[in-house]
Short mmCIF file of C-alpha atoms in Angstrom, two decimals:
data_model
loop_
_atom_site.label_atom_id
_atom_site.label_comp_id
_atom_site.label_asym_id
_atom_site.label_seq_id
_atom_site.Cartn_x
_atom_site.Cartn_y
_atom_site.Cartn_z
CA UNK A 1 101.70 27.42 82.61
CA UNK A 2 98.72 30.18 82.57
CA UNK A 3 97.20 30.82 85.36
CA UNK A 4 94.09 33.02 84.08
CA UNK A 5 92.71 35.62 86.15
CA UNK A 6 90.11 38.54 86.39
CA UNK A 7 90.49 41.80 88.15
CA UNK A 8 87.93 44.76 89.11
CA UNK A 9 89.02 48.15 89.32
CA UNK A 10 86.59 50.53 91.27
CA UNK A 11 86.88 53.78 91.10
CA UNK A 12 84.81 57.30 92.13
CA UNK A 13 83.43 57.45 88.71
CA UNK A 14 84.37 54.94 86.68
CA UNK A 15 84.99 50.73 87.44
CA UNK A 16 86.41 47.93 85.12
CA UNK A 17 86.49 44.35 85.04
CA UNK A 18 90.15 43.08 83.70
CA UNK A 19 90.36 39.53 82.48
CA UNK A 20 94.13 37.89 81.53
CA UNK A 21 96.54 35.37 82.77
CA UNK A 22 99.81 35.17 84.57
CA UNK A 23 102.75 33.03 82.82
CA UNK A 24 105.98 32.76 84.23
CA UNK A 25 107.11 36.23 85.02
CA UNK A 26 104.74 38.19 82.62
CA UNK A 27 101.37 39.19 82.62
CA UNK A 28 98.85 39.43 79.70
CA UNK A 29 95.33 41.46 79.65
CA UNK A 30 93.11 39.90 77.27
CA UNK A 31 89.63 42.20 77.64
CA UNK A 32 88.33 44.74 79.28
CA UNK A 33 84.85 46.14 80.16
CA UNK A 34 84.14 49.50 81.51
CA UNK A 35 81.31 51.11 83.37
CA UNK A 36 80.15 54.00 85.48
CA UNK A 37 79.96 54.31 89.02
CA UNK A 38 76.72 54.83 90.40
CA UNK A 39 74.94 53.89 93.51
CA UNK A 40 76.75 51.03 95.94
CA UNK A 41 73.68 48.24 94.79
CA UNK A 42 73.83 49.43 91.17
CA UNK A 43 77.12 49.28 90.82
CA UNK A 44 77.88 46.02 93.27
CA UNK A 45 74.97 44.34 90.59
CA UNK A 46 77.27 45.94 87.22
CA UNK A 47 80.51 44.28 88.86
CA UNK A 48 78.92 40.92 89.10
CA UNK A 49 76.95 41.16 85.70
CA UNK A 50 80.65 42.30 84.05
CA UNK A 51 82.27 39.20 85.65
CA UNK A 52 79.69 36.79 84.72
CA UNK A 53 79.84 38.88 81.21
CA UNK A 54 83.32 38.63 80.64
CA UNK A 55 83.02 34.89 81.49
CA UNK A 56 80.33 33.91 78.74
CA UNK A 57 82.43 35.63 76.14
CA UNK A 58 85.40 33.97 76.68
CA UNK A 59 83.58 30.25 77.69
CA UNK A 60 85.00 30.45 81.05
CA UNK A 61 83.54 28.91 84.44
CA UNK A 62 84.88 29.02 88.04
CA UNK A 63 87.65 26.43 87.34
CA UNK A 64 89.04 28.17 84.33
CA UNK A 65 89.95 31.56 86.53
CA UNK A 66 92.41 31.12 89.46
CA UNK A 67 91.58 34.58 91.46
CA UNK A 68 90.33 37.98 91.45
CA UNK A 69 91.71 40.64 92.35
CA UNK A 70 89.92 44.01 93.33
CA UNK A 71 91.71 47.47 93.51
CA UNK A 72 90.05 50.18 95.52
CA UNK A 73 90.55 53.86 97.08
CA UNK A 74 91.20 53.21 100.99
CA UNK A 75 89.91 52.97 103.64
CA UNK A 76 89.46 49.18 103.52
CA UNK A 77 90.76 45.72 105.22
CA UNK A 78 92.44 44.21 103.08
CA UNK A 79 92.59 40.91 105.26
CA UNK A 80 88.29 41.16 105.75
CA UNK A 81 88.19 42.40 102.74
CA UNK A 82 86.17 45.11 103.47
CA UNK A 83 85.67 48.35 101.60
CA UNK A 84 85.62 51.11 104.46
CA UNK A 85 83.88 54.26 103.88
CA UNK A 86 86.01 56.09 101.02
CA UNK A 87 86.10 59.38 100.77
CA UNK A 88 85.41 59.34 96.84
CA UNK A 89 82.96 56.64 97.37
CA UNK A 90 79.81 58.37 99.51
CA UNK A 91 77.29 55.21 100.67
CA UNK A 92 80.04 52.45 100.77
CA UNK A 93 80.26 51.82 104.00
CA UNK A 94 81.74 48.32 105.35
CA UNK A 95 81.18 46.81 102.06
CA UNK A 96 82.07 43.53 102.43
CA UNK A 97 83.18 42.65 98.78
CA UNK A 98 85.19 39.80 98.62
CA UNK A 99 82.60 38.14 100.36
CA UNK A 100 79.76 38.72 97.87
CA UNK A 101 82.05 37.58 95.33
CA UNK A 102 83.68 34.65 96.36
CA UNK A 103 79.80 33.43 97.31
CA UNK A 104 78.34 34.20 93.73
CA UNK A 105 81.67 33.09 91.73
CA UNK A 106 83.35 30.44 94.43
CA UNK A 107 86.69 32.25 93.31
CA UNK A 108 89.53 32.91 95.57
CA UNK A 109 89.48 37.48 95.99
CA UNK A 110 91.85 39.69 97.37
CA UNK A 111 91.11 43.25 98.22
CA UNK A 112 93.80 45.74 97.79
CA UNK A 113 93.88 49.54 98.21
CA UNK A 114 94.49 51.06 94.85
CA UNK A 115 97.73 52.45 95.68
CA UNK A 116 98.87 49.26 97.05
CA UNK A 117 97.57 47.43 93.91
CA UNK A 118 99.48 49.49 91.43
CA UNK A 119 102.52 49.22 93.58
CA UNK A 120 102.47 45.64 92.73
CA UNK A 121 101.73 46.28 89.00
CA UNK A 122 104.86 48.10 89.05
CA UNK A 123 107.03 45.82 91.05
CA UNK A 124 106.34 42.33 89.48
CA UNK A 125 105.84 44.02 85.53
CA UNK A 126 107.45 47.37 85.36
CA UNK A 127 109.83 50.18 86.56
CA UNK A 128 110.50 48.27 90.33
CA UNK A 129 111.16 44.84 88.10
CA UNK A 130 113.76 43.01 89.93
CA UNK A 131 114.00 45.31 92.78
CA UNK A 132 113.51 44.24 97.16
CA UNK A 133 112.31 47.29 97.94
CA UNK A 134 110.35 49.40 95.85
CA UNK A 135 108.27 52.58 96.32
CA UNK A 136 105.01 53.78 94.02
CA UNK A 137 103.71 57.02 94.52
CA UNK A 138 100.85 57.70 92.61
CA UNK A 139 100.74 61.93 91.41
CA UNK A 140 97.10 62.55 90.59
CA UNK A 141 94.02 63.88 91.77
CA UNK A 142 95.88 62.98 95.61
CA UNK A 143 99.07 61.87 96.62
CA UNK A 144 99.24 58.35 97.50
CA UNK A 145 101.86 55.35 97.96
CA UNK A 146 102.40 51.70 97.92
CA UNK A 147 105.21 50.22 99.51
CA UNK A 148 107.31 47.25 98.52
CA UNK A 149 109.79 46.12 101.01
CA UNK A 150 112.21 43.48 101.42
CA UNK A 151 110.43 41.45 98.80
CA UNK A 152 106.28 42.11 99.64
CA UNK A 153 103.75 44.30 99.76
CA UNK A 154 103.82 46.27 103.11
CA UNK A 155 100.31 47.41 104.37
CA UNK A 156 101.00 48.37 107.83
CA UNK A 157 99.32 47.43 111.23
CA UNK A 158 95.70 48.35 109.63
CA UNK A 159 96.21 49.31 105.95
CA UNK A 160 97.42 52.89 106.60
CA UNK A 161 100.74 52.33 105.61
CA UNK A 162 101.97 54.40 102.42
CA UNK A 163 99.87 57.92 102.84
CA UNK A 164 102.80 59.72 102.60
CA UNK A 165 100.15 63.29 101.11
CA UNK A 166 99.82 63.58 104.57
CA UNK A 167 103.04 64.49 105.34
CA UNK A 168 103.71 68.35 106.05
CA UNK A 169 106.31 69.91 104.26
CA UNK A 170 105.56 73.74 105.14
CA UNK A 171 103.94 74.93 107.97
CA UNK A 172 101.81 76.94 105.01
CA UNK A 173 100.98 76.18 101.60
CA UNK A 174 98.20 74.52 99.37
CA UNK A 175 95.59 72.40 101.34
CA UNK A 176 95.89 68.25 100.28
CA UNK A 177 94.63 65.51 102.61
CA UNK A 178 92.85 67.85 105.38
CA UNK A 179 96.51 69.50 105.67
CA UNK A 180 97.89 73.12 104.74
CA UNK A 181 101.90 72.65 103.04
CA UNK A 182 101.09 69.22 103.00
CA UNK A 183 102.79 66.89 100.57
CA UNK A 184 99.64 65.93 98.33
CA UNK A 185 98.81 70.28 98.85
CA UNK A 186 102.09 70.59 96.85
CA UNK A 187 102.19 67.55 94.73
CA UNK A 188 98.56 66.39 92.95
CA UNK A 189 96.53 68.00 90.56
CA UNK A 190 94.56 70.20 92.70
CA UNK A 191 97.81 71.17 94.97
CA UNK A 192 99.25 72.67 91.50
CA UNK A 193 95.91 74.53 90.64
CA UNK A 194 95.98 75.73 94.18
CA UNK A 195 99.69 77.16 93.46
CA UNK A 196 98.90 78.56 90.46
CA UNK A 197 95.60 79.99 91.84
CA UNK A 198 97.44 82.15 94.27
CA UNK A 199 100.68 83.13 91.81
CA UNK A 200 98.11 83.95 89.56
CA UNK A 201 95.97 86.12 92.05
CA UNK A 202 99.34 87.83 93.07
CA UNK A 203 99.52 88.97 89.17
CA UNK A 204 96.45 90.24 88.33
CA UNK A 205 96.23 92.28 91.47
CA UNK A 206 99.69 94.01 90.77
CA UNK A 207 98.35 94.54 87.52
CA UNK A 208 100.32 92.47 85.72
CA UNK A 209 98.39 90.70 82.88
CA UNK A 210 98.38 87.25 82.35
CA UNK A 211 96.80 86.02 78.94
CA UNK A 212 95.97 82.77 79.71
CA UNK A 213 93.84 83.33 82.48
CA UNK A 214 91.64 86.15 83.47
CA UNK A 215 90.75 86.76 86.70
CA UNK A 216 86.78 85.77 86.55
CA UNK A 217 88.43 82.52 85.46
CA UNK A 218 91.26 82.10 88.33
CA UNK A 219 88.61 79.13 90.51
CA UNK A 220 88.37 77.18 87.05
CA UNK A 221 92.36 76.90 86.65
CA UNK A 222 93.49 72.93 86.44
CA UNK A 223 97.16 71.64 86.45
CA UNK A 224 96.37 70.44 82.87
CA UNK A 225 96.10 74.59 81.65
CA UNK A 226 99.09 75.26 83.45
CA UNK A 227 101.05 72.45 82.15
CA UNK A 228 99.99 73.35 78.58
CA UNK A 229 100.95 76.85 79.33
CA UNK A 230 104.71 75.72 81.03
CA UNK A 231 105.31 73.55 77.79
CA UNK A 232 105.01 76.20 75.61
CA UNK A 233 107.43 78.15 78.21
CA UNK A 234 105.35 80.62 79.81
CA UNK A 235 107.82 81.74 82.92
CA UNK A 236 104.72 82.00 85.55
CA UNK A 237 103.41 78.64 84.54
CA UNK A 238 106.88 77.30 84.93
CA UNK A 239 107.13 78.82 88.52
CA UNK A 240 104.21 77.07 89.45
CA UNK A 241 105.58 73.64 88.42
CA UNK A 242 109.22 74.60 89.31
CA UNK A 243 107.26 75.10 93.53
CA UNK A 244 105.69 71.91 92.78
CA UNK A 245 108.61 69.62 91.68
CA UNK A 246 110.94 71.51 94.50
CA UNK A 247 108.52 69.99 97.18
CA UNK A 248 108.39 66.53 95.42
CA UNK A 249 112.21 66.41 95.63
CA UNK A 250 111.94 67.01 99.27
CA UNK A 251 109.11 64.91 100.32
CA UNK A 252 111.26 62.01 98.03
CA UNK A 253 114.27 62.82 100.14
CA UNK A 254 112.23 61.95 103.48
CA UNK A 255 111.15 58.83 101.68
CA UNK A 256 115.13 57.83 100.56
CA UNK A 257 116.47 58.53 104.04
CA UNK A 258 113.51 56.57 105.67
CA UNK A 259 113.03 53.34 103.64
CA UNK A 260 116.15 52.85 101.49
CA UNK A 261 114.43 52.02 98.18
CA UNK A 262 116.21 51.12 95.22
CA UNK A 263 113.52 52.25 93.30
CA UNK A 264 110.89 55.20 93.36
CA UNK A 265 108.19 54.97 90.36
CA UNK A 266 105.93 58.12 90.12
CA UNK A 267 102.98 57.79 88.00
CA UNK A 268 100.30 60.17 86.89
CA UNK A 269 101.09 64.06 86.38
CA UNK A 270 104.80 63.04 86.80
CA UNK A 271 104.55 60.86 84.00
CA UNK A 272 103.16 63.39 81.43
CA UNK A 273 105.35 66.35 83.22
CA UNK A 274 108.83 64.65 83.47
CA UNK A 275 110.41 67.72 81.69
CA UNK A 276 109.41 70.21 83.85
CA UNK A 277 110.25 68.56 86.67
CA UNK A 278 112.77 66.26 86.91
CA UNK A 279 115.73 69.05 87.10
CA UNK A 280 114.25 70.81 90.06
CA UNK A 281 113.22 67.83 91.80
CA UNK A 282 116.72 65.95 91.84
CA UNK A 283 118.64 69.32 92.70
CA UNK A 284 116.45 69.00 96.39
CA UNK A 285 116.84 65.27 96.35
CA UNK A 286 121.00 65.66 95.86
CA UNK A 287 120.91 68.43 98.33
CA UNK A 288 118.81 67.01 101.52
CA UNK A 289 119.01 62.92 100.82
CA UNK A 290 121.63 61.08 102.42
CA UNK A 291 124.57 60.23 100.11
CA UNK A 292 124.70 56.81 100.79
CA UNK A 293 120.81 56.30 100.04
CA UNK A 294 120.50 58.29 97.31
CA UNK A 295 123.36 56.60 95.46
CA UNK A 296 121.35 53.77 95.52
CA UNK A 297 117.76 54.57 94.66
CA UNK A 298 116.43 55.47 90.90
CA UNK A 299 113.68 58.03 90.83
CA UNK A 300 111.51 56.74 87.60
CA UNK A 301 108.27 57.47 86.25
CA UNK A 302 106.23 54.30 86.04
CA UNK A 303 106.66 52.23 83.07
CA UNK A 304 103.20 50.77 82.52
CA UNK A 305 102.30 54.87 82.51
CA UNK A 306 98.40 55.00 81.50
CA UNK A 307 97.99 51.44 81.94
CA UNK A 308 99.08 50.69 85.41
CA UNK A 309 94.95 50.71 85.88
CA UNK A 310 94.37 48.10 84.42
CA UNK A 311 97.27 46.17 85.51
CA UNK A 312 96.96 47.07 89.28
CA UNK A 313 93.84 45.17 89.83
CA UNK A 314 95.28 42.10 88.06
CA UNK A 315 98.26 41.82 89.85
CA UNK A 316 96.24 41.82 92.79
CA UNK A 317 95.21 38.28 91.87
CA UNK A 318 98.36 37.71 90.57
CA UNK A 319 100.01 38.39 94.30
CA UNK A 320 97.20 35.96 95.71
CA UNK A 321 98.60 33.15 93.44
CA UNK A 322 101.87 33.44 94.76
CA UNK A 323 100.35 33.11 98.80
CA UNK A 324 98.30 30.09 97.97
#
């Protein structure tokens, strides 16, 4: 049996509306239509026009679609299903948007924080397949995680569960969720600029050239330029990465020792920078995880890689199916 479903992905710049269906263990995206975020109204208004789009072109009315789901950057409640002030999204404050869609499409919606929402992508349809307890940790812009464990979505006592860049790893170090040596400052795209911003610094005022970046252009410097760089085996670029994946492995030992997981899918910048990564990382994780727990949990990166966007808001519905 299908069980057809539409999801909405907001985001800080960009939003999507996902249609496909759920059958038996699998799940299918059929279409997808993507627009800017703008202004809460304007972009509330595109969400609703996109739905009611999506619907036309595929003759579909309330009783065709089972659920939405909607995937969103935190802070929310998930059980209101209120969108709570992000931090990427300035204006949306206590935006109550399951509520303004169930009343315009009379449509059972979830809300899920993004993290959370890709954790389930990953669980039911990828890497954590099969698994009880399952960790995603998203490596991007920030440093985020969903939690699967002992066979459901953990959230915590008010949706705060998972925010493991907050964690400190050094007392000093690159600045990531409001924290110096924190474990998003190490591990996200603008912790690695930050590292290479300061090796780099280090260089140029020793007087040691570096020919990929000049010093007027040290402020512009993106993980992206230093991954190119490390690829083609520049030893400074691969420093910066070698800090990077040294702190991973130890914030993923605190996670291994804590929760037990069988499985630990890392998506973003991991994904694309396995190679110079991976070696470093496990070296920390065999040297400060516990034996026991570390025998037992797979560090992966995620397996619906680019995708997992448009999955994660999808298997938010899909998840509401299975509470109904």
């Amino acid at each position: 049996m299908k069980d057809f479903i539409l999801g909405v992905d907001i985001g800080g710049t960009k939003c999507a509306v996902n249609y496909g269906y759920k059958e038996d263990k699998d799940l299918y995206l059929i279409d997808k239509h993507k627009f800017p975020t703008t202004s809460l109204d304007e972009t509330i208004h595109s969400i609703l026009v996109s739905i009611e789009n999506i619907m036309k072109k595929h003759k579909l009315t309330n009783e065709h679609i089972s659920a939405i789901g909607v995937s969103c950057g935190g802070p929310l409640d998930s059980n209101k299903g209120i969108i709570m002030s992000p931090p990427n999204l300035p204006g949306w404050d206590h935006v109550p948007v399951v509520k303004i869609i169930e009343e315009k499409f009379g449509i059972a919606t979830c809300l899920q924080n993004d993290a959370n929402a890709c954790a389930l992508a990953e669980w039911k349809y990828g890497a954590g397949r099969g698994t009880q307890n399952m960790i995603f940790m998203t490596f991007g812009t920030g440093l985020g995680a969903g939690l699967i464990l002992d066979g459901k979505l953990y959230t915590g006592t008010n949706d705060n569960a998972g925010e493991l860049g907050h964690i400190r790893l050094s007392d000093y170090g690159p600045v990531g969720y409001g924290k110096a040596g924190s474990f998003e400052g190490f591990c996200s795209g603008g912790g690695i600029a930050q590292i290479a911003r300061s090796l780099l610094l280090e260089k140029i005022q020793m007087g040691i050239a570096v020919d990929w970046c000049k010093f007027e252009d040290i402020e512009q410097i993106t993980a992206q330029k230093v991954a190119e760089e490390a690829d083609k085996g520049d030893e400074l670029a691969i420093q910066i990465f070698d800090i990077s994946a040294g702190e991973l492995g130890k914030g993923l030992s605190i996670i291994i020792d804590i929760l037990n997981p069988e499985v630990i899918a890392i998506g973003g910048i991991f994904t694309r920078c396995r190679t110079l990564m991976e070696v470093r990382m496990m070296e920390i994780i065999k040297r400060e995880a516990l034996p026991n727990s570390r025998e037992v949990c797979k560090v992966m990166v995620s397996q619906l890689g680019e995708q997992i966007g448009d999955y994660a808001a999808l298997s938010v519905a899909a998840n509401l199916l299975t509470k109904s």
